[in-house]
Structures are given as C-alpha cells and as structure tokens.
Amino acid sequence: FDARHYRLDLRRAPMLQLVYAQDEAQARWVAILLFHHMALDHTALEVVQQEMQAHLMGEAGQLVDPVPYRNYVAQARLGTSEAEHEAFFRQMLGGIDEPTLAFGLAQVQGDGRGIEEVTVAVDEALSLGLRSQARRLGVSAASLIHLAWGRVMALASGQENVVFGTVLLGRMQGGDGADRALGMFINTLPICVSVGEQSVRDAVKMTHARLTAMLAHEHASLALAQRCSSVASSTPLFSALLNYRHSSIEVTDALLSAWNGMQMLSSEERTNYPLTMNVDDLGDGFSLTALVEARIGAQRICDYMHVALRSLFDALEHAPRQPVQSLAVLPPTERRQLLDTWNASPQTYAHDTLIHGQFEACAVAQPDAVAVVFESRTLTYGELNARANRLAHRLLSLGIRPDERVAICVERGLDMIVGLLGILKAGAGYVPLDPAYPLERLAFMIEDSAPVAIVVHTATQALLVDESVRLIDLDNCGLAS
C-alpha cells in the first residue's frame, strides 16, 4: 500500500478502509487509513478521528447517531437555482478570456505522481498580526489568505486578474447535522482575485465581499462555473488551488492519554491539480502546505506565500493605500539572485545596436560556431544568418515596412529562431502565436494585433487556413531549416 504507487479502484468498494499489520522487528502494529476523497473530506476525517477518540476514551455510548449523506443531497437540491449560480459566475468570470496557469502548469488531469510536498508554520507574530488586521477591517482571515495567494498567482502567471480554485466547505447549507456527517461535502470553485493598481485595503475588502457572496453558491458545479468565463472550453480556466480549512483541535490531558502509545508516522493527500496550497487555520497560528510538481519546488511556493503574507501585513499596518500589485513575493535570496547574481556579467553590450545587429556581428566573427541546437539538429551562426536573411528579403519583397507587425506560428525548433530573426531583420515586430493555443484564441490574437503577414510552416499552416492574412510558408519558400 505504498501511496506513491497504490491507487484505490473506484469500481470496487470500500472507499474507506483501515489496513494493519504487525511489525515484529519494531515490536509494534502499523496501520494505514486509506480513503478516496469521494468518501471523506477534511471535516469528515476529523469526525472519524473524533469517533476513534471516543472509543479509546470509553465514551462511545455518547456518540450521536450518524446523519445520512442522502439528507445533505436532498438539502443541496433545494438551495440556489442553477440560473442564479450561472448569473453569479458569469458576472465574476465573464471578462476572463485567458487562463491563469501559474508557472505554465496546464495539466489538470494528473494522478498525484511527481508531486512534492512541504509544510511550514507561519511564524507566531505574523499569524497574530494577520488576525488583528482582519478584525480591524471586519473581514475573515481567509480573505487575507486568498489575497496573498492571488498575489503569488499574479507573479507566477504574469496577470493582474487571476483565477484559482478555492475549496469551499460545502456544509454551510447542508442542513442539520451536516457538520457530523461523513461523505464528500467540499466543492472546488473558481474565484477571481484582482491584484492590480487598487489599494491593499480595497483589495482586501473586494476579496472578502467576493468570498462572502460565493457561500450562497457553494453547491454550484465546477463545470457550470468554468463555462461562464470567456476561456475556450478546451482550455483549463485555472491550474492552482487554495484550500483554507479550520483544523484547530483542543488538546486535553484525557485526549493525550487516549492516544498514548500511538504515533502518526506520515500522511499524504493528492489532487489532480499540479499546484495546491493548503492553509490550516489552527486557531491561533497558521500552517502552509504546498503540493506542486517537483521541478517547481514546494519549499519555494511556501516561501513565496510566507513573503506575500508578510508583505500584506506590513502594507495594512503602515501603508494601506499602497497598490496591491507592489506587494513583494520573492524572498530576498531569490530577488538578489535575479537582480544581482544573474546580471553580474563582465560582458559589456552596446546599447545603440539592435539585437539582430549584434547577432550579425557574431555571425561575421564566428560563422562556423554552433548557434542553435534542437534535438539532434544544429545551425551555425553563418547558416542561421543566411536563412534569416532570405526570410527578411522575402518579407521586404512583399512590401513589409519597418514597425509593421508580422505574426509567426511555428512549432518550437530551429524554424522558430529563423522566423523571429528574419522578421527583426526586415524591420518588423513579431507577434508570437503558439500552435498549441485553441483556434478561438489564435483568431482573437490575429484580429487584435492585425499583422500584415503570418510566418508558418507545413505543420501549422492548416491552423490558419481561414485567416485572410497572407501566409508565408517556410517549407514551400525554401526557408526551412
């Protein structure tokens, strides 16, 4: 039952099981509680834990009768109508036409493999300060957490209006006894957080108002909410989650005695999303748990969130009118690396020479040196310069004038470099079109940028056959690499 490899089979019960074995070498019994999220959520797991404690403490007779999950289902069906859900999310998301994909993470159908997990505690002084600011502003601590996460998402995506999934409790309108029922109550829904030029104070108020309004829609379907945005249905609206949850447990001597001799060895939870931030509200303090693809780094995400929370508190304390987009996110060490270490080059570059002019100088100085490598193929400076020159002459022969825009839609590889350089040599500006974008997105970018021509190759030409703009095929013009 190694969680790195073992997965529950949804076609076969049970979805909740306790597996145990005797560890003779360590003179102990080892158990693992396996469950699927469709059977338990965080609150339901606490209910299971409380019932186990009652048995350990000899208080099983005091347990109340369980509430059937069907009661919750019936109550949910009596709530807010689908039309009301749609109106709410269309008002919030209707203007969003670009997904928020932090770090470019776009795969939202993962199985939890390759995910790194790190947990850190928010320092006590900062935790108390955040709660104090929340009380002063008349908002929830969750509102501050959501705004800070929105600032992290803005840094990681390059956007000011960011969308991420927030996990709602799902029990607010679940009827009597919903807080004691087992089952899947939580619901993930998109929330849009604006982290642009508005003041930090205003951003907190706006985020709180949006979260409060969402409570009436906690049972809306994620599919419905995503349809209300202007993002193409084939593209995920977001790829990151924030799960804010209350996890405070009052520790008593009797409770400690009941669990005496038992030890928690480890726990693991995974979602299908590549980036998740769990924030546990422990009553006084907060705990941050980042789950993210290992190549991004879970500790890095925790550091970003901690810095964002610190920046938010400092701004509310000393400069509440400060623009929220100015809140720091990068830790000092990473900031120094970006600004100082990686810029500490002994090379002096001419400030009056365009980039393609500098490239041409390199091509003259070392024409046989390798300039570009892609998989098993290479281009020397001389070869790349010659191909780019041919494309530039082709563009000029078509009447392309300086400062006009030429789009380029080619797959990543040598042809992309040839195309970019050739467009610059012709005096034009390039508009990059990613062939992986949905057709609706490509059409919008072409309409918005109004290029005079589009550089393509055979693999991408079919994507743009309906466009009225002139296509320049690198393959058929003898310009391909």
Coordinates of C-alpha atoms in Angstrom, one line a residue:
F1 CA 0.0 0.0 0.0
D2 CA 2.8 2.4 -0.9
A3 CA 0.9 5.7 -1.7
R4 CA 3.5 6.5 -4.3
H5 CA 2.2 3.6 -6.4
Y6 CA -1.1 2.3 -4.9
R7 CA -4.4 3.8 -6.0
L8 CA -7.9 2.9 -4.9
D9 CA -10.1 1.3 -7.5
L10 CA -13.2 3.4 -7.9
R11 CA -15.1 0.4 -9.4
R12 CA -14.7 -1.7 -6.2
A13 CA -15.8 -1.0 -2.6
P14 CA -14.8 0.0 0.0
M15 CA -13.6 3.6 -0.5
L16 CA -12.6 3.7 3.2
Q17 CA -10.5 1.0 4.8
L18 CA -8.1 0.5 7.6
V19 CA -5.2 -1.8 6.8
Y20 CA -2.9 -3.0 9.6
A21 CA 0.0 -5.4 10.1
Q22 CA 2.3 -6.5 12.8
D23 CA 5.9 -5.1 12.6
E24 CA 7.7 -7.8 14.6
A25 CA 11.1 -6.1 14.0
Q26 CA 10.0 -2.9 15.7
A27 CA 7.6 -4.7 18.2
R28 CA 4.6 -2.7 17.1
W29 CA 1.5 -2.7 15.0
V30 CA 1.4 -0.4 11.9
A31 CA -1.9 0.7 10.3
I32 CA -2.8 2.9 7.4
L33 CA -6.1 4.5 6.8
L34 CA -6.9 4.6 3.0
F35 CA -9.8 6.6 1.7
H36 CA -10.9 8.3 -1.5
H37 CA -12.0 11.9 -1.5
M38 CA -15.4 10.9 -2.7
A39 CA -15.9 9.1 0.7
L40 CA -14.3 11.6 3.1
D41 CA -13.3 15.3 3.1
H42 CA -11.2 17.1 5.7
T43 CA -14.1 17.7 8.1
A44 CA -15.3 14.1 7.7
L45 CA -11.9 12.8 8.5
E46 CA -12.0 14.8 11.7
V47 CA -15.3 13.2 12.5
V48 CA -13.7 9.7 12.1
Q49 CA -10.9 10.8 14.3
Q50 CA -13.3 12.1 17.0
E51 CA -15.2 8.8 16.9
M52 CA -12.0 6.8 17.3
Q53 CA -11.1 9.0 20.3
A54 CA -14.5 8.4 21.8
H55 CA -13.9 4.6 21.7
L56 CA -10.4 5.0 23.1
M57 CA -11.7 7.1 26.0
G58 CA -14.6 4.8 26.7
E59 CA -17.2 7.3 25.6
A60 CA -18.6 5.5 22.5
G61 CA -22.1 5.5 24.1
Q62 CA -22.1 9.3 23.9
L63 CA -21.8 9.4 20.2
V64 CA -24.8 10.8 18.4
D65 CA -26.5 8.9 15.5
P66 CA -24.8 9.5 12.2
V67 CA -26.5 11.7 9.6
P68 CA -27.2 10.0 6.3
Y69 CA -25.4 11.6 3.3
R70 CA -28.6 11.5 1.4
N71 CA -30.0 14.2 3.7
Y72 CA -27.3 16.5 2.5
V73 CA -28.0 15.7 -1.1
A74 CA -31.7 16.5 -0.7
Q75 CA -30.9 19.7 1.1
A76 CA -28.5 20.8 -1.6
R77 CA -31.1 20.3 -4.3
L78 CA -33.4 22.7 -2.5
G79 CA -30.9 25.6 -2.5
T80 CA -29.8 28.2 -5.0
S81 CA -31.1 27.6 -8.6
E82 CA -28.8 26.8 -11.5
A83 CA -29.8 30.1 -13.1
E84 CA -28.7 32.0 -10.0
H85 CA -25.4 30.2 -10.0
E86 CA -24.8 31.0 -13.6
A87 CA -25.6 34.7 -13.2
F88 CA -23.2 35.0 -10.3
F89 CA -20.2 33.3 -12.0
R90 CA -20.9 35.0 -15.4
Q91 CA -20.7 38.3 -13.6
M92 CA -17.4 37.4 -11.9
L93 CA -15.7 35.5 -14.8
G94 CA -17.4 36.7 -18.0
G95 CA -14.5 39.1 -18.7
I96 CA -11.8 36.5 -18.2
D97 CA -10.5 35.3 -21.6
E98 CA -7.1 33.9 -20.6
P99 CA -6.5 31.0 -18.2
T100 CA -4.4 31.5 -15.1
L101 CA -1.7 28.9 -15.4
A102 CA 1.0 29.5 -12.8
F103 CA 4.5 28.6 -14.0
G104 CA 2.8 27.4 -17.2
L105 CA 1.3 24.4 -15.5
A106 CA -1.6 23.4 -17.6
Q107 CA -2.1 19.7 -16.9
V108 CA -5.1 19.5 -14.6
Q109 CA -5.8 15.8 -15.0
G110 CA -2.9 14.4 -13.0
D111 CA -2.9 11.5 -10.6
G112 CA -0.7 13.0 -7.9
R113 CA 2.6 11.4 -9.1
G114 CA 5.6 13.6 -9.3
I115 CA 4.2 16.0 -6.6
E116 CA 6.5 17.3 -3.9
E117 CA 5.0 18.3 -0.5
V118 CA 6.4 20.7 2.1
T119 CA 4.7 22.0 5.3
V120 CA 5.9 25.1 7.1
A121 CA 4.4 27.1 10.0
V122 CA 3.6 30.8 9.7
D123 CA 5.6 32.5 12.5
E124 CA 3.6 33.4 15.5
A125 CA 3.9 37.1 15.4
L126 CA 2.8 37.2 11.7
S127 CA -0.2 35.0 12.4
L128 CA -1.3 37.2 15.3
G129 CA -0.8 40.3 13.2
L130 CA -2.9 38.9 10.3
R131 CA -5.7 38.1 12.7
S132 CA -5.5 41.6 14.2
Q133 CA -5.7 43.2 10.8
A134 CA -8.7 41.0 9.8
R135 CA -10.6 42.1 12.9
R136 CA -9.7 45.7 12.3
L137 CA -11.1 45.6 8.7
G138 CA -14.1 43.4 9.6
V139 CA -13.1 40.6 7.3
S140 CA -12.2 37.0 7.8
A141 CA -8.6 35.8 8.0
A142 CA -9.4 33.7 4.9
S143 CA -9.8 36.9 2.9
L144 CA -6.3 37.9 3.7
I145 CA -5.0 34.4 2.8
H146 CA -6.9 34.4 -0.5
L147 CA -5.5 37.9 -1.5
A148 CA -1.9 36.8 -0.6
W149 CA -2.3 33.7 -2.7
G150 CA -3.7 35.8 -5.5
R151 CA -0.5 37.9 -5.4
V152 CA 1.6 34.7 -5.7
M153 CA -0.5 33.6 -8.7
A154 CA 0.0 37.1 -10.3
L155 CA 3.7 36.7 -10.0
A156 CA 3.7 33.2 -11.3
S157 CA 1.3 33.9 -14.3
G158 CA 2.1 37.5 -15.2
Q159 CA -1.6 38.5 -14.8
E160 CA -3.4 41.1 -12.7
N161 CA -6.8 39.4 -12.6
V162 CA -6.0 35.9 -11.5
V163 CA -8.3 32.9 -11.2
F164 CA -7.7 29.9 -9.0
G165 CA -9.8 27.2 -7.4
T166 CA -10.9 27.7 -3.8
V167 CA -12.2 24.8 -1.8
L168 CA -15.5 25.6 -0.1
L169 CA -16.7 23.6 3.0
G170 CA -20.0 22.7 1.4
R171 CA -21.7 22.2 4.8
M172 CA -22.9 25.8 5.3
Q173 CA -26.2 25.0 3.7
G174 CA -26.1 21.2 4.2
G175 CA -28.9 21.1 6.8
D176 CA -28.9 19.9 10.5
G177 CA -26.1 17.6 11.4
A178 CA -24.1 18.3 8.3
D179 CA -21.1 19.1 10.4
R180 CA -21.1 15.5 11.8
A181 CA -21.8 13.6 8.6
L182 CA -19.3 11.5 6.6
G183 CA -19.0 12.0 2.9
M184 CA -17.7 14.4 0.3
F185 CA -19.1 17.9 1.0
I186 CA -16.3 20.2 -0.2
N187 CA -16.6 21.8 -3.6
T188 CA -13.9 23.4 -5.7
L189 CA -15.0 26.6 -7.5
P190 CA -13.1 29.3 -9.3
I191 CA -12.6 32.7 -7.7
C192 CA -11.2 35.8 -9.5
V193 CA -8.9 38.0 -7.4
S194 CA -7.8 41.4 -8.7
V195 CA -4.2 42.3 -7.7
G196 CA -3.6 45.3 -9.9
E197 CA -3.5 49.1 -9.1
Q198 CA -6.2 49.2 -6.4
S199 CA -5.0 49.8 -2.8
V200 CA -4.2 46.9 -0.5
R201 CA -7.1 47.9 1.8
D202 CA -9.6 48.0 -1.1
A203 CA -8.3 44.7 -2.5
V204 CA -8.9 43.0 0.9
K205 CA -12.5 44.3 1.1
M206 CA -13.2 43.2 -2.5
T207 CA -11.8 39.8 -1.9
H208 CA -13.8 39.4 1.3
A209 CA -17.0 40.5 -0.5
R210 CA -16.4 38.0 -3.3
L211 CA -15.8 35.1 -0.9
T212 CA -18.9 36.0 1.2
A213 CA -21.0 36.1 -2.0
M214 CA -19.7 32.7 -3.0
L215 CA -21.0 31.0 0.1
A216 CA -24.5 31.1 -1.4
H217 CA -23.1 29.2 -4.4
E218 CA -21.1 26.5 -2.6
H219 CA -23.1 23.7 -4.3
A220 CA -22.7 25.0 -7.8
S221 CA -20.9 22.7 -10.3
L222 CA -17.4 23.5 -11.3
A223 CA -18.3 22.8 -15.0
L224 CA -21.0 25.4 -14.8
A225 CA -18.7 28.0 -13.3
Q226 CA -16.0 27.4 -15.9
R227 CA -18.5 27.7 -18.7
C228 CA -19.3 31.3 -17.5
S229 CA -15.8 32.5 -18.4
S230 CA -14.7 33.6 -21.9
V231 CA -11.9 31.0 -21.9
A232 CA -12.3 28.3 -24.6
S233 CA -13.9 25.1 -23.1
S234 CA -10.9 23.0 -24.3
T235 CA -8.6 25.1 -22.1
P236 CA -8.5 24.8 -18.3
L237 CA -9.6 28.1 -16.6
F238 CA -7.0 27.6 -13.8
S239 CA -4.5 25.0 -12.6
A240 CA -3.9 26.0 -9.0
L241 CA -5.9 25.5 -5.8
L242 CA -6.2 27.2 -2.4
N243 CA -7.6 25.1 0.4
Y244 CA -8.2 27.1 3.5
R245 CA -9.5 24.9 6.3
H246 CA -10.0 25.1 10.1
S247 CA -8.0 22.4 11.8
S248 CA -7.9 23.5 15.4
I249 CA -8.3 20.7 17.9
E250 CA -8.4 21.3 21.7
V251 CA -5.8 19.1 23.3
T252 CA -6.7 17.9 26.8
D253 CA -4.9 15.5 29.2
A254 CA -7.7 12.9 28.6
L255 CA -7.1 13.2 24.9
L256 CA -3.4 12.8 25.2
S257 CA -3.9 9.8 27.4
A258 CA -6.3 8.2 24.9
W259 CA -3.7 8.3 22.1
N260 CA -0.8 7.4 24.4
G261 CA 1.5 4.8 22.7
M262 CA 0.3 5.7 19.2
Q263 CA 2.3 7.7 16.8
M264 CA 1.4 9.4 13.5
L265 CA 4.1 8.3 11.0
S266 CA 3.0 10.2 7.9
S267 CA 0.1 11.4 5.9
E268 CA -0.4 12.1 2.3
E269 CA -3.1 13.8 0.2
R270 CA -3.1 14.4 -3.5
T271 CA -5.4 16.1 -6.1
N272 CA -5.4 16.2 -9.9
Y273 CA -4.1 19.7 -9.9
P274 CA -0.3 20.4 -10.3
L275 CA -0.3 23.2 -7.7
T276 CA -2.1 23.3 -4.4
M277 CA -1.7 25.5 -1.3
N278 CA -3.3 24.1 1.9
V279 CA -3.7 26.6 4.7
D280 CA -4.6 25.2 8.0
D281 CA -6.2 27.6 10.4
L282 CA -5.0 26.2 13.8
G283 CA -7.0 28.7 15.9
D284 CA -4.0 30.9 16.8
G285 CA -1.5 30.2 14.1
F286 CA -1.5 29.0 10.5
S287 CA 0.3 26.2 8.7
L288 CA 1.2 26.2 5.0
T289 CA 1.4 23.0 2.9
A290 CA 2.4 23.3 -0.7
L291 CA 1.9 20.5 -3.1
V292 CA 3.5 21.1 -6.5
E293 CA 5.4 19.5 -9.3
A294 CA 8.9 18.7 -8.0
R295 CA 10.5 20.8 -10.8
I296 CA 8.9 23.9 -9.4
G297 CA 9.7 23.2 -5.7
A298 CA 7.3 23.0 -2.8
Q299 CA 9.6 24.9 -0.4
R300 CA 9.8 27.7 -3.0
I301 CA 6.0 28.0 -3.1
C302 CA 5.8 28.1 0.7
D303 CA 8.5 30.8 0.8
Y304 CA 6.5 32.9 -1.8
M305 CA 3.3 32.6 0.3
H306 CA 5.1 33.5 3.5
V307 CA 6.7 36.6 1.9
A308 CA 3.3 37.6 0.4
L309 CA 1.6 37.3 3.8
R310 CA 4.3 39.3 5.5
S311 CA 4.1 42.0 2.7
L312 CA 0.3 42.1 3.0
F313 CA 0.5 42.6 6.8
D314 CA 3.2 45.3 6.6
A315 CA 1.2 47.2 4.0
L316 CA -2.0 47.0 6.0
E317 CA -0.1 48.1 9.1
H318 CA 1.8 51.0 7.6
A319 CA 0.6 51.8 4.0
P320 CA -2.9 50.5 3.4
R321 CA -3.2 52.7 0.2
Q322 CA -0.2 51.0 -1.3
P323 CA -1.1 49.3 -4.7
V324 CA -1.6 45.6 -4.1
Q325 CA 0.5 44.8 -7.2
S326 CA 3.5 46.2 -5.4
L327 CA 3.4 43.6 -2.6
A328 CA 6.7 41.6 -2.5
V329 CA 6.5 37.9 -3.1
L330 CA 10.1 36.9 -3.9
P331 CA 12.3 36.0 -0.8
P332 CA 15.4 38.3 -0.5
T333 CA 17.8 35.5 -1.6
E334 CA 15.9 34.8 -4.9
R335 CA 15.5 38.5 -5.5
R336 CA 19.2 39.0 -5.2
Q337 CA 19.8 36.1 -7.5
L338 CA 17.6 37.5 -10.2
L339 CA 18.8 41.1 -9.9
D340 CA 22.4 40.8 -9.0
T341 CA 23.9 37.3 -9.4
W342 CA 22.4 36.5 -12.8
N343 CA 23.1 40.1 -14.0
A344 CA 26.7 40.1 -12.8
S345 CA 28.2 39.7 -16.3
P346 CA 31.6 41.1 -17.2
Q347 CA 30.4 41.4 -20.8
T348 CA 29.6 45.0 -22.0
Y349 CA 26.8 45.2 -24.5
A350 CA 26.3 48.0 -27.0
H351 CA 23.1 50.0 -26.1
D352 CA 22.8 51.5 -29.6
T353 CA 22.7 48.2 -31.5
L354 CA 19.6 46.2 -32.2
I355 CA 19.6 42.5 -31.2
H356 CA 19.8 41.3 -34.8
G357 CA 22.7 43.6 -35.4
Q358 CA 24.6 42.1 -32.5
F359 CA 23.8 38.7 -33.9
E360 CA 25.1 39.6 -37.3
A361 CA 28.4 40.7 -35.7
C362 CA 28.7 37.3 -34.1
A363 CA 27.9 35.6 -37.4
V364 CA 30.8 37.5 -39.1
A365 CA 33.2 36.8 -36.2
Q366 CA 32.4 33.1 -35.9
P367 CA 30.3 31.8 -38.8
D368 CA 31.1 28.2 -38.1
A369 CA 30.3 28.2 -34.4
V370 CA 27.1 26.4 -33.4
A371 CA 24.4 29.0 -32.7
V372 CA 21.3 26.8 -32.1
V373 CA 20.7 23.2 -31.1
F374 CA 17.3 21.5 -31.2
E375 CA 17.2 17.8 -30.5
S376 CA 19.7 16.2 -33.0
R377 CA 19.8 19.2 -35.4
T378 CA 22.0 22.3 -35.3
L379 CA 22.6 25.6 -37.1
T380 CA 25.8 27.5 -37.1
Y381 CA 25.8 31.3 -36.9
G382 CA 26.5 31.5 -40.6
E383 CA 23.7 29.1 -41.6
L384 CA 21.2 30.8 -39.2
N385 CA 22.2 34.3 -40.5
A386 CA 21.8 33.2 -44.2
R387 CA 18.3 31.6 -43.6
A388 CA 17.1 34.6 -41.6
N389 CA 18.4 36.9 -44.4
R390 CA 16.4 35.0 -47.0
L391 CA 13.2 35.4 -44.9
A392 CA 13.9 39.1 -44.4
H393 CA 14.3 39.6 -48.2
R394 CA 11.1 37.7 -48.8
L395 CA 9.2 39.9 -46.4
L396 CA 10.7 43.1 -47.9
S397 CA 9.7 41.9 -51.4
L398 CA 6.1 41.6 -50.2
G399 CA 6.2 45.3 -49.1
I400 CA 6.6 44.8 -45.4
R401 CA 7.6 48.1 -43.9
P402 CA 9.5 49.0 -40.7
D403 CA 7.5 48.8 -37.5
E404 CA 4.7 46.7 -39.1
R405 CA 3.7 43.5 -37.3
V406 CA 4.4 40.0 -38.7
A407 CA 2.9 37.1 -36.8
I408 CA 4.8 33.8 -36.5
C409 CA 3.0 30.5 -35.9
V410 CA 5.6 27.6 -36.0
E411 CA 6.4 24.8 -33.6
R412 CA 9.3 25.2 -31.3
G413 CA 12.5 24.3 -33.1
L414 CA 15.0 25.8 -35.5
D415 CA 12.4 27.3 -37.7
M416 CA 11.1 29.5 -34.8
I417 CA 14.5 31.1 -34.4
V418 CA 14.9 31.6 -38.1
G419 CA 11.5 33.2 -38.2
L420 CA 12.0 35.5 -35.3
L421 CA 15.4 36.7 -36.5
G422 CA 14.2 37.2 -40.1
I423 CA 11.2 39.3 -39.0
L424 CA 13.5 41.5 -37.0
K425 CA 16.0 41.9 -39.8
A426 CA 13.1 43.1 -42.0
G427 CA 12.4 45.9 -39.5
A428 CA 9.1 44.5 -38.4
G429 CA 7.9 43.4 -35.0
Y430 CA 6.9 39.8 -34.4
V431 CA 3.7 38.5 -32.9
P432 CA 4.2 35.0 -31.4
L433 CA 1.3 32.6 -32.0
D434 CA 1.6 29.4 -30.1
P435 CA 0.2 26.5 -32.3
A436 CA -1.0 24.8 -29.1
Y437 CA -3.5 27.6 -28.4
P438 CA -7.2 26.9 -29.2
L439 CA -8.3 28.1 -32.6
E440 CA -10.5 30.8 -31.0
R441 CA -7.5 32.2 -29.1
L442 CA -5.4 32.3 -32.3
A443 CA -8.2 34.1 -34.2
F444 CA -8.6 36.6 -31.4
M445 CA -4.8 37.4 -31.3
I446 CA -4.7 37.8 -35.1
E447 CA -7.7 40.2 -35.0
D448 CA -6.3 42.1 -32.1
S449 CA -2.7 42.5 -33.4
A450 CA -3.6 42.9 -37.1
P451 CA -0.4 41.5 -38.6
V452 CA 0.3 42.1 -42.3
A453 CA 1.6 38.6 -42.7
I454 CA 2.0 35.3 -40.8
V455 CA 5.0 33.1 -41.0
V456 CA 4.1 29.4 -40.8
H457 CA 5.4 26.0 -41.8
T458 CA 3.7 22.9 -43.1
A459 CA 2.8 21.6 -39.6
T460 CA 0.9 24.8 -38.6
Q461 CA -0.5 26.1 -41.9
A462 CA -3.8 24.2 -41.5
L463 CA -4.5 26.1 -38.3
L464 CA -4.7 29.4 -40.2
V465 CA -6.4 28.5 -43.5
D466 CA -9.5 30.5 -42.6
E467 CA -7.5 33.7 -42.0
S468 CA -7.4 36.4 -44.6
V469 CA -3.9 37.5 -43.7
R470 CA -1.1 36.5 -46.1
L471 CA 0.7 33.3 -45.1
I472 CA 4.4 32.8 -45.7
D473 CA 5.3 29.1 -45.6
L474 CA 8.9 28.5 -44.6
D475 CA 8.8 25.0 -46.1
N476 CA 7.4 25.9 -49.5
C477 CA 9.6 29.0 -49.8
G478 CA 12.8 27.1 -49.3
L479 CA 13.4 28.9 -46.0
A480 CA 13.0 26.0 -43.6
S481 CA 15.9 24.7 -41.6

